């Protein structure tokens, strides 16, 4: 789909340099940061159409769609630079949202590294309480999934853009912007993971994959995750390959881990997640013909938890109960709920990174701990980024108005294979999407069980 022609004579000063979204935990293509509150991704015709014809009641639970733009790819040394050409839609966004900080430049991207142009200064947060300091992720710090995803995307974009070196992208709301330490859960929703246009080979492979994962039984499987460990000052990450191997019980334990910050279980977050899941299910149950094939659900919250220094009575009781169930007092690993007792297969996986695995000394910026599964079923943990002083980034409004935002967010994303009767497809479905409703029901039950286990 072509939405316009790039003027290559445009002044280079007008181009907006793009950077990868460092908090992306899953997906086939990279998201690129345009400014503080906007990301862009390669345009897919069906997804573009879906956003433009989205049922109004769903807009609350999807990223804000902000139009399209063109991105210019240029070879720089051994890598590529990506830059967006301003258009009227971008001007409208900026006029509505005020002055925004542009993304950092992707200086070079080679087969082994992602490099950025650093900007801004760091300073201690004057408003921090209890020794806590605010922080942004260092340019060299990124979720381990990003590099793999980014290299694949660049290769595809380079082929797709020839000979003009221009690709179309859509602009979406940056859902991670409002959080200091974004904890992100990416869940592949529904029981069917292929679109109506999928060839028979794709249908068979996806059906087989679903049969061997929680997709078929729960209507949901883990696609990616990062959760901030307040104790170790690092992110704990899992990818889609990890998610494909989870049993139902393992999946439940992983959601428990998503809510644990290394010091306490975020029951306050669980309550809010449950409320939003129930509301989203109620909305989808009333949607006729809409099918969210291969779509994902993002659940986000802020790992910055100032209340952890002043625990409530219930939290203190939960902490004492949890500590009494921890058998290895010399380890910093956190115990799962009682349901996991005796399951030695998950002993290594369930532990948080030890103190020895954290780099350097003193307060740190979050690093990323990446877990992978070897052929023999053993868990390997790789530290993929370095820590630095735990300080805030004086980023010209990067934390502007964050405190006024909701502490959690839930959005459906990825609509490359979604459909509804307003899209002009030959095949029209009737009634709500039962597959995604099963997934939402499963999630609601699991988060409710986690909450109730702690309450009692």
Coordinates of C-alpha atoms in Angstrom, one line a residue:
X1 CA 0.0 0.0 0.0
X2 CA 1.5 3.3 -1.1
X3 CA 0.3 6.5 0.7
X4 CA 2.6 9.0 -0.9
X5 CA 6.0 9.8 -2.4
X6 CA 9.1 10.8 -0.5
X7 CA 10.8 13.9 -1.6
X8 CA 14.5 13.0 -1.5
X9 CA 15.4 16.6 -1.8
X10 CA 14.0 17.3 1.6
X11 CA 16.4 19.1 3.9
X12 CA 18.2 16.6 6.2
X13 CA 17.4 18.8 9.1
X14 CA 13.7 18.1 8.6
X15 CA 14.2 14.3 9.0
X16 CA 13.4 12.8 12.3
X17 CA 15.9 10.1 13.3
X18 CA 14.4 6.9 14.7
X19 CA 15.5 4.5 17.4
X20 CA 14.2 1.0 18.3
X21 CA 11.8 0.7 21.2
X22 CA 14.0 -0.8 23.9
X23 CA 11.1 -2.2 25.9
X24 CA 9.7 -4.4 23.0
X25 CA 9.5 -8.0 24.4
X26 CA 8.1 -9.9 21.4
X27 CA 6.9 -9.5 17.8
X28 CA 8.1 -10.2 14.3
X29 CA 9.0 -6.6 13.5
X30 CA 10.7 -3.8 15.4
X31 CA 8.8 -0.8 16.8
X32 CA 10.7 2.5 16.3
X33 CA 10.5 5.5 18.6
X34 CA 9.4 8.7 16.8
X35 CA 9.2 10.9 19.9
X36 CA 8.3 10.6 23.6
X37 CA 4.7 9.3 23.0
X38 CA 4.7 7.9 19.5
X39 CA 6.2 4.7 17.9
X40 CA 6.0 3.5 14.4
X41 CA 6.0 0.1 12.8
X42 CA 6.1 -1.2 9.2
X43 CA 2.7 -0.7 7.5
X44 CA 0.7 -3.9 6.8
X45 CA -2.4 -3.2 4.7
X46 CA -4.8 -5.2 6.7
X47 CA -3.6 -3.8 10.0
X48 CA -3.8 -0.3 8.7
X49 CA -7.4 -0.9 7.5
X50 CA -8.3 -2.5 10.9
X51 CA -7.2 0.5 12.8
X52 CA -9.1 2.8 10.5
X53 CA -12.3 0.8 10.8
X54 CA -11.9 -0.2 14.5
X55 CA -15.2 -0.5 16.4
X56 CA -15.4 2.6 18.6
X57 CA -15.9 0.7 21.8
X58 CA -12.5 -1.0 21.3
X59 CA -10.5 2.2 21.1
X60 CA -10.0 2.2 24.8
X61 CA -8.2 -1.1 24.6
X62 CA -6.0 -0.5 21.6
X63 CA -3.1 1.9 21.1
X64 CA -4.1 5.3 19.8
X65 CA -3.7 5.2 16.0
X66 CA -2.0 8.3 14.7
X67 CA -1.9 7.8 11.0
X68 CA 1.0 6.9 8.7
X69 CA 4.4 8.2 7.7
X70 CA 7.3 7.4 5.4
X71 CA 10.7 6.2 6.6
X72 CA 13.9 6.7 4.7
X73 CA 16.6 4.0 4.9
X74 CA 20.1 5.0 4.2
X75 CA 23.3 3.0 4.5
X76 CA 25.8 4.4 7.0
X77 CA 29.1 2.6 7.1
X78 CA 28.3 -1.1 8.0
X79 CA 24.7 -0.4 9.0
X80 CA 21.6 1.6 8.3
X81 CA 20.1 4.8 9.5
X82 CA 16.3 5.3 9.7
X83 CA 14.6 8.7 9.5
X84 CA 11.0 9.8 9.2
X85 CA 9.8 12.6 6.9
X86 CA 7.5 15.0 8.8
X87 CA 4.0 15.2 7.4
X88 CA 0.7 16.9 8.2
X89 CA -0.4 14.0 10.5
X90 CA 2.7 14.4 12.6
X91 CA 2.2 18.1 12.8
X92 CA -1.3 17.6 14.1
X93 CA 0.0 15.2 16.8
X94 CA 2.6 17.7 17.9
X95 CA 0.2 20.5 18.1
X96 CA -2.2 18.5 20.2
X97 CA 0.5 17.0 22.5
X98 CA 2.9 19.9 22.7
X99 CA 6.6 20.0 22.2
X100 CA 8.0 16.4 22.2
X101 CA 11.4 15.0 22.4
X102 CA 12.5 13.3 19.2
X103 CA 14.0 9.8 19.3
X104 CA 17.7 9.2 19.5
X105 CA 19.5 8.4 16.3
X106 CA 20.3 4.8 15.3
X107 CA 23.8 5.7 14.5
X108 CA 24.9 2.3 13.2
X109 CA 23.3 -1.1 13.1
X110 CA 25.6 -4.0 12.3
X111 CA 25.1 -7.7 12.6
X112 CA 26.2 -7.7 16.2
X113 CA 25.3 -4.3 17.7
X114 CA 22.8 -1.6 18.0
X115 CA 24.4 1.8 18.6
X116 CA 22.8 5.1 19.6
X117 CA 23.6 8.7 19.7
X118 CA 23.5 9.6 23.4
X119 CA 21.9 12.9 24.5
X120 CA 20.9 14.6 27.7
X121 CA 22.5 14.5 31.1
X122 CA 21.8 12.5 34.2
X123 CA 21.2 13.8 37.6
X124 CA 19.9 12.5 40.9
X125 CA 16.1 12.7 41.2
X126 CA 15.2 15.5 43.7
X127 CA 11.8 14.0 44.3
X128 CA 12.9 10.5 45.1
X129 CA 11.9 9.1 48.5
X130 CA 13.5 6.5 50.7
X131 CA 16.8 6.4 48.7
X132 CA 15.0 5.6 45.5
X133 CA 16.0 7.4 42.3
X134 CA 14.2 7.6 39.0
X135 CA 15.8 6.2 36.0
X136 CA 15.6 5.7 32.2
X137 CA 17.2 2.8 30.4
X138 CA 20.7 3.5 29.2
X139 CA 21.0 3.6 25.3
X140 CA 23.1 0.4 25.4
X141 CA 20.5 -1.3 27.5
X142 CA 17.7 -3.2 25.8
X143 CA 15.5 -6.2 26.1
X144 CA 17.5 -9.2 24.5
X145 CA 14.6 -9.8 22.1
X146 CA 15.2 -6.4 20.5
X147 CA 18.4 -7.1 18.8
X148 CA 17.2 -10.3 17.1
X149 CA 13.9 -8.7 16.1
X150 CA 15.6 -5.4 14.9
X151 CA 18.1 -7.2 12.6
X152 CA 15.3 -9.2 11.0
X153 CA 13.2 -6.1 10.5
X154 CA 16.1 -4.1 9.0
X155 CA 16.8 -6.9 6.5
X156 CA 13.1 -7.0 5.5
X157 CA 12.8 -3.2 5.2
X158 CA 15.9 -3.0 3.1
X159 CA 14.5 -5.4 0.6
X160 CA 11.0 -3.9 0.7
X161 CA 12.2 -0.3 0.2
X162 CA 14.2 -1.0 -2.9
X163 CA 14.8 0.9 -5.2
X164 CA 13.4 4.0 -3.5
X165 CA 14.8 3.2 0.0
X166 CA 11.4 4.4 1.4
X167 CA 9.0 2.3 3.4
X168 CA 5.5 3.1 4.8
X169 CA 4.9 2.9 8.5
X170 CA 2.0 3.5 10.8
X171 CA 2.2 5.7 13.9
X172 CA 0.9 4.4 17.2
X173 CA 0.8 5.5 20.9
X174 CA 3.9 4.6 22.8
X175 CA 2.4 2.5 25.7
X176 CA 5.7 2.3 27.7
X177 CA 6.3 6.0 27.8
X178 CA 4.4 6.7 31.0
X179 CA 6.3 4.2 33.1
X180 CA 9.7 4.6 34.7
X181 CA 10.5 0.9 34.8
X182 CA 8.0 -0.7 32.3
X183 CA 7.0 -4.2 33.2
X184 CA 5.5 -5.7 30.0
X185 CA 3.6 -8.9 29.5
X186 CA 2.9 -9.9 25.8
X187 CA 0.4 -12.6 25.4
X188 CA -0.7 -14.3 22.2
X189 CA -4.5 -14.5 22.4
X190 CA -7.1 -16.9 21.1
X191 CA -7.1 -20.6 20.0
X192 CA -6.4 -19.9 16.3
X193 CA -3.1 -18.5 15.3
X194 CA -3.5 -17.9 11.5
X195 CA -5.5 -15.6 9.3
X196 CA -8.0 -16.4 6.6
X197 CA -5.4 -15.8 3.9
X198 CA -2.9 -18.3 5.4
X199 CA -1.8 -21.2 3.1
X200 CA -2.6 -24.7 4.1
X201 CA 1.0 -25.3 5.3
X202 CA 0.8 -22.4 7.6
X203 CA -2.6 -23.5 9.0
X204 CA -1.2 -27.0 9.7
X205 CA 2.0 -25.7 11.4
X206 CA 0.1 -23.2 13.6
X207 CA -2.5 -25.7 14.5
X208 CA 0.2 -28.2 15.6
X209 CA 1.9 -25.5 17.6
X210 CA -1.3 -24.5 19.4
X211 CA -2.0 -28.1 20.3
X212 CA 1.3 -28.4 22.1
X213 CA 1.0 -25.1 24.0
X214 CA -1.4 -23.4 26.4
X215 CA -3.1 -21.8 23.3
X216 CA -5.5 -24.6 22.9
X217 CA -6.4 -25.2 26.5
X218 CA -6.3 -21.7 27.9
X219 CA -6.7 -19.6 24.8
X220 CA -3.5 -17.7 25.6
X221 CA 0.2 -18.3 25.6
X222 CA 3.3 -16.3 26.7
X223 CA 4.9 -14.4 23.8
X224 CA 7.3 -12.3 25.8
X225 CA 7.8 -10.7 29.2
X226 CA 10.0 -8.3 31.1
X227 CA 9.5 -7.5 34.8
X228 CA 11.6 -5.2 36.9
X229 CA 13.3 -6.7 40.0
X230 CA 13.5 -4.0 42.6
X231 CA 15.9 -6.0 44.8
X232 CA 18.5 -6.7 42.1
X233 CA 17.8 -3.6 40.0
X234 CA 17.4 -5.6 36.8
X235 CA 14.8 -6.7 34.3
X236 CA 13.9 -10.4 34.2
X237 CA 13.0 -11.4 30.6
X238 CA 11.4 -14.3 28.8
X239 CA 10.7 -14.8 25.1
X240 CA 8.2 -16.7 23.0
X241 CA 10.3 -19.9 22.9
X242 CA 10.1 -20.0 26.6
X243 CA 6.4 -19.5 26.4
X244 CA 5.9 -22.3 23.9
X245 CA 7.2 -24.8 26.4
X246 CA 5.0 -23.8 29.3
X247 CA 2.4 -26.1 30.7
X248 CA -0.7 -24.6 32.3
X249 CA 0.9 -24.8 35.7
X250 CA 4.1 -23.2 34.4
X251 CA 2.1 -20.4 32.7
X252 CA 0.3 -19.6 36.0
X253 CA 3.7 -19.5 37.8
X254 CA 5.0 -17.1 35.2
X255 CA 2.1 -14.7 35.7
X256 CA 2.9 -14.9 39.4
X257 CA 6.5 -13.9 38.6
X258 CA 5.2 -11.0 36.5
X259 CA 3.6 -9.5 39.6
X260 CA 6.6 -10.0 41.9
X261 CA 9.2 -7.2 42.1
X262 CA 11.8 -9.2 44.1
X263 CA 10.5 -7.7 47.3
X264 CA 6.8 -8.3 47.3
X265 CA 3.9 -9.5 45.2
X266 CA 2.0 -6.6 43.6
X267 CA -1.5 -7.5 44.7
X268 CA -2.5 -3.9 44.0
X269 CA -1.6 -4.5 40.3
X270 CA -3.4 -7.8 40.2
X271 CA -6.7 -6.1 41.3
X272 CA -6.5 -3.5 38.6
X273 CA -5.6 -6.1 35.9
X274 CA -8.6 -8.2 36.9
X275 CA -10.9 -5.2 36.6
X276 CA -9.7 -4.4 33.1
X277 CA -9.7 -7.9 31.9
X278 CA -13.4 -8.2 32.9
X279 CA -14.3 -5.0 31.2
X280 CA -12.5 -6.0 28.0
X281 CA -14.2 -9.3 27.9
X282 CA -17.6 -7.6 28.4
X283 CA -16.8 -5.4 25.4
X284 CA -15.7 -8.2 23.1
X285 CA -18.7 -10.3 24.0
X286 CA -20.9 -7.7 22.4
X287 CA -18.8 -7.4 19.2
X288 CA -20.3 -9.1 16.2
X289 CA -18.1 -10.5 13.4
X290 CA -14.8 -9.3 14.9
X291 CA -12.0 -11.9 14.9
X292 CA -8.6 -11.1 16.5
X293 CA -6.6 -13.8 14.8
X294 CA -2.9 -13.8 15.9
X295 CA -3.4 -10.6 17.9
X296 CA -1.7 -10.1 21.3
X297 CA -2.6 -8.6 24.6
X298 CA -0.2 -6.3 26.3
X299 CA -0.3 -5.9 30.1
X300 CA 1.9 -3.1 31.4
X301 CA 2.6 -1.6 34.8
X302 CA 5.3 0.5 36.4
X303 CA 8.0 -1.4 38.2
X304 CA 8.8 1.7 40.2
X305 CA 7.1 0.9 43.6
X306 CA 7.7 3.6 46.2
X307 CA 5.1 2.0 48.5
X308 CA 7.4 -1.1 48.9
X309 CA 9.4 0.8 51.6
X310 CA 6.2 1.2 53.7
X311 CA 4.4 -2.2 53.4
X312 CA 0.8 -2.5 54.5
X313 CA -0.1 -5.0 57.3
X314 CA -1.4 -7.5 54.7
X315 CA 1.8 -7.2 52.7
X316 CA 3.9 -7.8 55.8
X317 CA 1.9 -10.9 56.6
X318 CA 2.3 -12.1 53.0
X319 CA 6.0 -11.5 53.1
X320 CA 6.4 -13.4 56.4
X321 CA 4.3 -16.3 55.0
X322 CA 6.4 -16.3 51.8
X323 CA 9.7 -16.2 53.7
X324 CA 8.5 -19.1 55.9
X325 CA 8.1 -21.2 52.7
X326 CA 11.5 -20.4 51.4
X327 CA 13.7 -23.5 52.0
X328 CA 17.0 -22.0 50.8
X329 CA 17.7 -19.1 53.2
X330 CA 21.1 -18.4 51.6
X331 CA 19.6 -17.7 48.2
X332 CA 17.8 -14.6 47.0
X333 CA 15.5 -16.7 44.9
X334 CA 11.8 -16.0 45.6
X335 CA 9.4 -18.9 46.4
X336 CA 6.4 -19.5 44.3
X337 CA 3.0 -20.1 45.8
X338 CA 2.4 -23.4 47.6
X339 CA 1.2 -25.1 44.4
X340 CA 4.8 -25.4 43.1
X341 CA 6.2 -27.1 46.2
X342 CA 8.1 -30.2 45.3
X343 CA 8.4 -29.5 41.6
X344 CA 12.2 -29.6 41.2
X345 CA 12.0 -29.0 37.5
X346 CA 11.5 -25.3 38.0
X347 CA 13.8 -24.7 40.8
X348 CA 16.4 -22.8 38.8
X349 CA 13.9 -21.0 36.6
X350 CA 11.8 -19.7 39.4
X351 CA 14.7 -17.9 41.2
X352 CA 15.4 -14.2 40.7
X353 CA 19.0 -13.3 39.6
X354 CA 21.4 -13.7 42.5
X355 CA 23.4 -10.8 44.0
X356 CA 26.5 -12.2 42.3
X357 CA 24.8 -11.9 38.8
X358 CA 24.4 -8.2 39.1
X359 CA 27.2 -6.1 37.6
X360 CA 29.3 -3.6 39.5
X361 CA 28.7 -2.1 42.8
X362 CA 26.3 0.4 44.2
X363 CA 22.9 1.6 42.8
X364 CA 22.4 0.5 39.2
X365 CA 20.3 1.2 36.2
X366 CA 18.2 -1.8 35.3
X367 CA 20.0 -4.5 33.4
X368 CA 18.4 -7.4 31.6
X369 CA 18.6 -11.0 32.5
X370 CA 17.6 -13.3 29.6
X371 CA 16.5 -16.9 30.2
X372 CA 16.7 -19.5 27.4
X373 CA 16.1 -23.2 27.4
X374 CA 18.7 -25.6 26.0
X375 CA 18.0 -28.8 24.2
X376 CA 18.4 -30.7 27.4
X377 CA 15.8 -28.6 29.2
X378 CA 18.3 -26.7 31.3
X379 CA 17.9 -23.0 31.9
X380 CA 20.6 -20.6 30.8
X381 CA 20.6 -17.1 32.0
X382 CA 22.5 -14.4 30.0
X383 CA 23.1 -10.9 31.2
X384 CA 22.9 -8.8 28.0
X385 CA 23.5 -5.3 29.1
X386 CA 25.5 -3.3 31.6
X387 CA 24.2 -1.4 34.6
X388 CA 25.0 2.2 35.5
X389 CA 24.2 4.8 38.2
X390 CA 20.6 4.7 39.2
X391 CA 19.7 8.3 38.3
X392 CA 17.0 10.1 36.3
X393 CA 17.5 11.3 32.8
X394 CA 16.9 15.0 32.3
X395 CA 15.1 14.3 29.1
X396 CA 13.1 17.5 28.4
X397 CA 9.8 16.2 29.6
X398 CA 10.5 12.4 29.4
X399 CA 8.7 11.9 32.7
X400 CA 6.1 14.7 32.1
X401 CA 2.8 14.0 33.7
X402 CA 3.5 10.3 34.3
X403 CA 2.2 10.3 37.8
X404 CA -1.3 11.3 36.6
X405 CA -1.5 8.2 34.4
X406 CA -3.1 4.9 35.3
X407 CA -0.8 2.5 37.2
X408 CA -1.5 -0.2 34.7
X409 CA -2.5 -0.5 31.0
X410 CA -4.0 -3.3 29.0
X411 CA -4.2 -3.1 25.1
X412 CA -4.8 -5.4 22.2
X413 CA -2.2 -5.1 19.5
X414 CA -1.0 -6.7 16.2
X415 CA -4.0 -6.8 13.8
X416 CA -2.3 -8.1 10.6
X417 CA -4.8 -11.0 10.4
X418 CA -7.8 -9.5 12.2
X419 CA -11.1 -9.1 10.5
X420 CA -14.6 -7.8 10.9
X421 CA -17.6 -7.1 8.6
X422 CA -16.6 -3.5 7.9
X423 CA -13.3 -4.5 6.2
X424 CA -14.9 -5.8 3.0
X425 CA -13.6 -9.4 3.4
X426 CA -15.4 -12.2 1.5
X427 CA -15.7 -14.3 4.7
X428 CA -17.8 -12.8 7.4
X429 CA -18.0 -14.2 10.9
X430 CA -21.0 -13.9 13.2
X431 CA -21.0 -13.5 17.0
X432 CA -18.1 -12.7 19.2
X433 CA -14.6 -14.1 19.1
X434 CA -14.9 -17.2 21.4
X435 CA -11.1 -17.9 21.2
X436 CA -10.0 -14.6 22.7
X437 CA -12.9 -14.7 25.2
X438 CA -11.5 -18.0 26.4
X439 CA -8.1 -16.4 26.8
X440 CA -9.5 -13.5 28.8
X441 CA -11.4 -15.8 31.0
X442 CA -8.3 -17.9 31.7
X443 CA -6.3 -14.8 32.6
X444 CA -9.0 -13.4 34.8
X445 CA -9.1 -16.7 36.7
X446 CA -5.4 -17.0 37.1
X447 CA -4.9 -13.5 38.3
X448 CA -7.8 -13.9 40.7
X449 CA -6.3 -17.2 42.0
X450 CA -3.0 -15.4 42.6
X451 CA -4.7 -12.6 44.5
X452 CA -6.9 -14.9 46.6
X453 CA -4.0 -17.2 47.5
X454 CA -2.3 -14.2 49.0
X455 CA -5.4 -12.9 50.7
X456 CA -5.9 -16.2 52.4

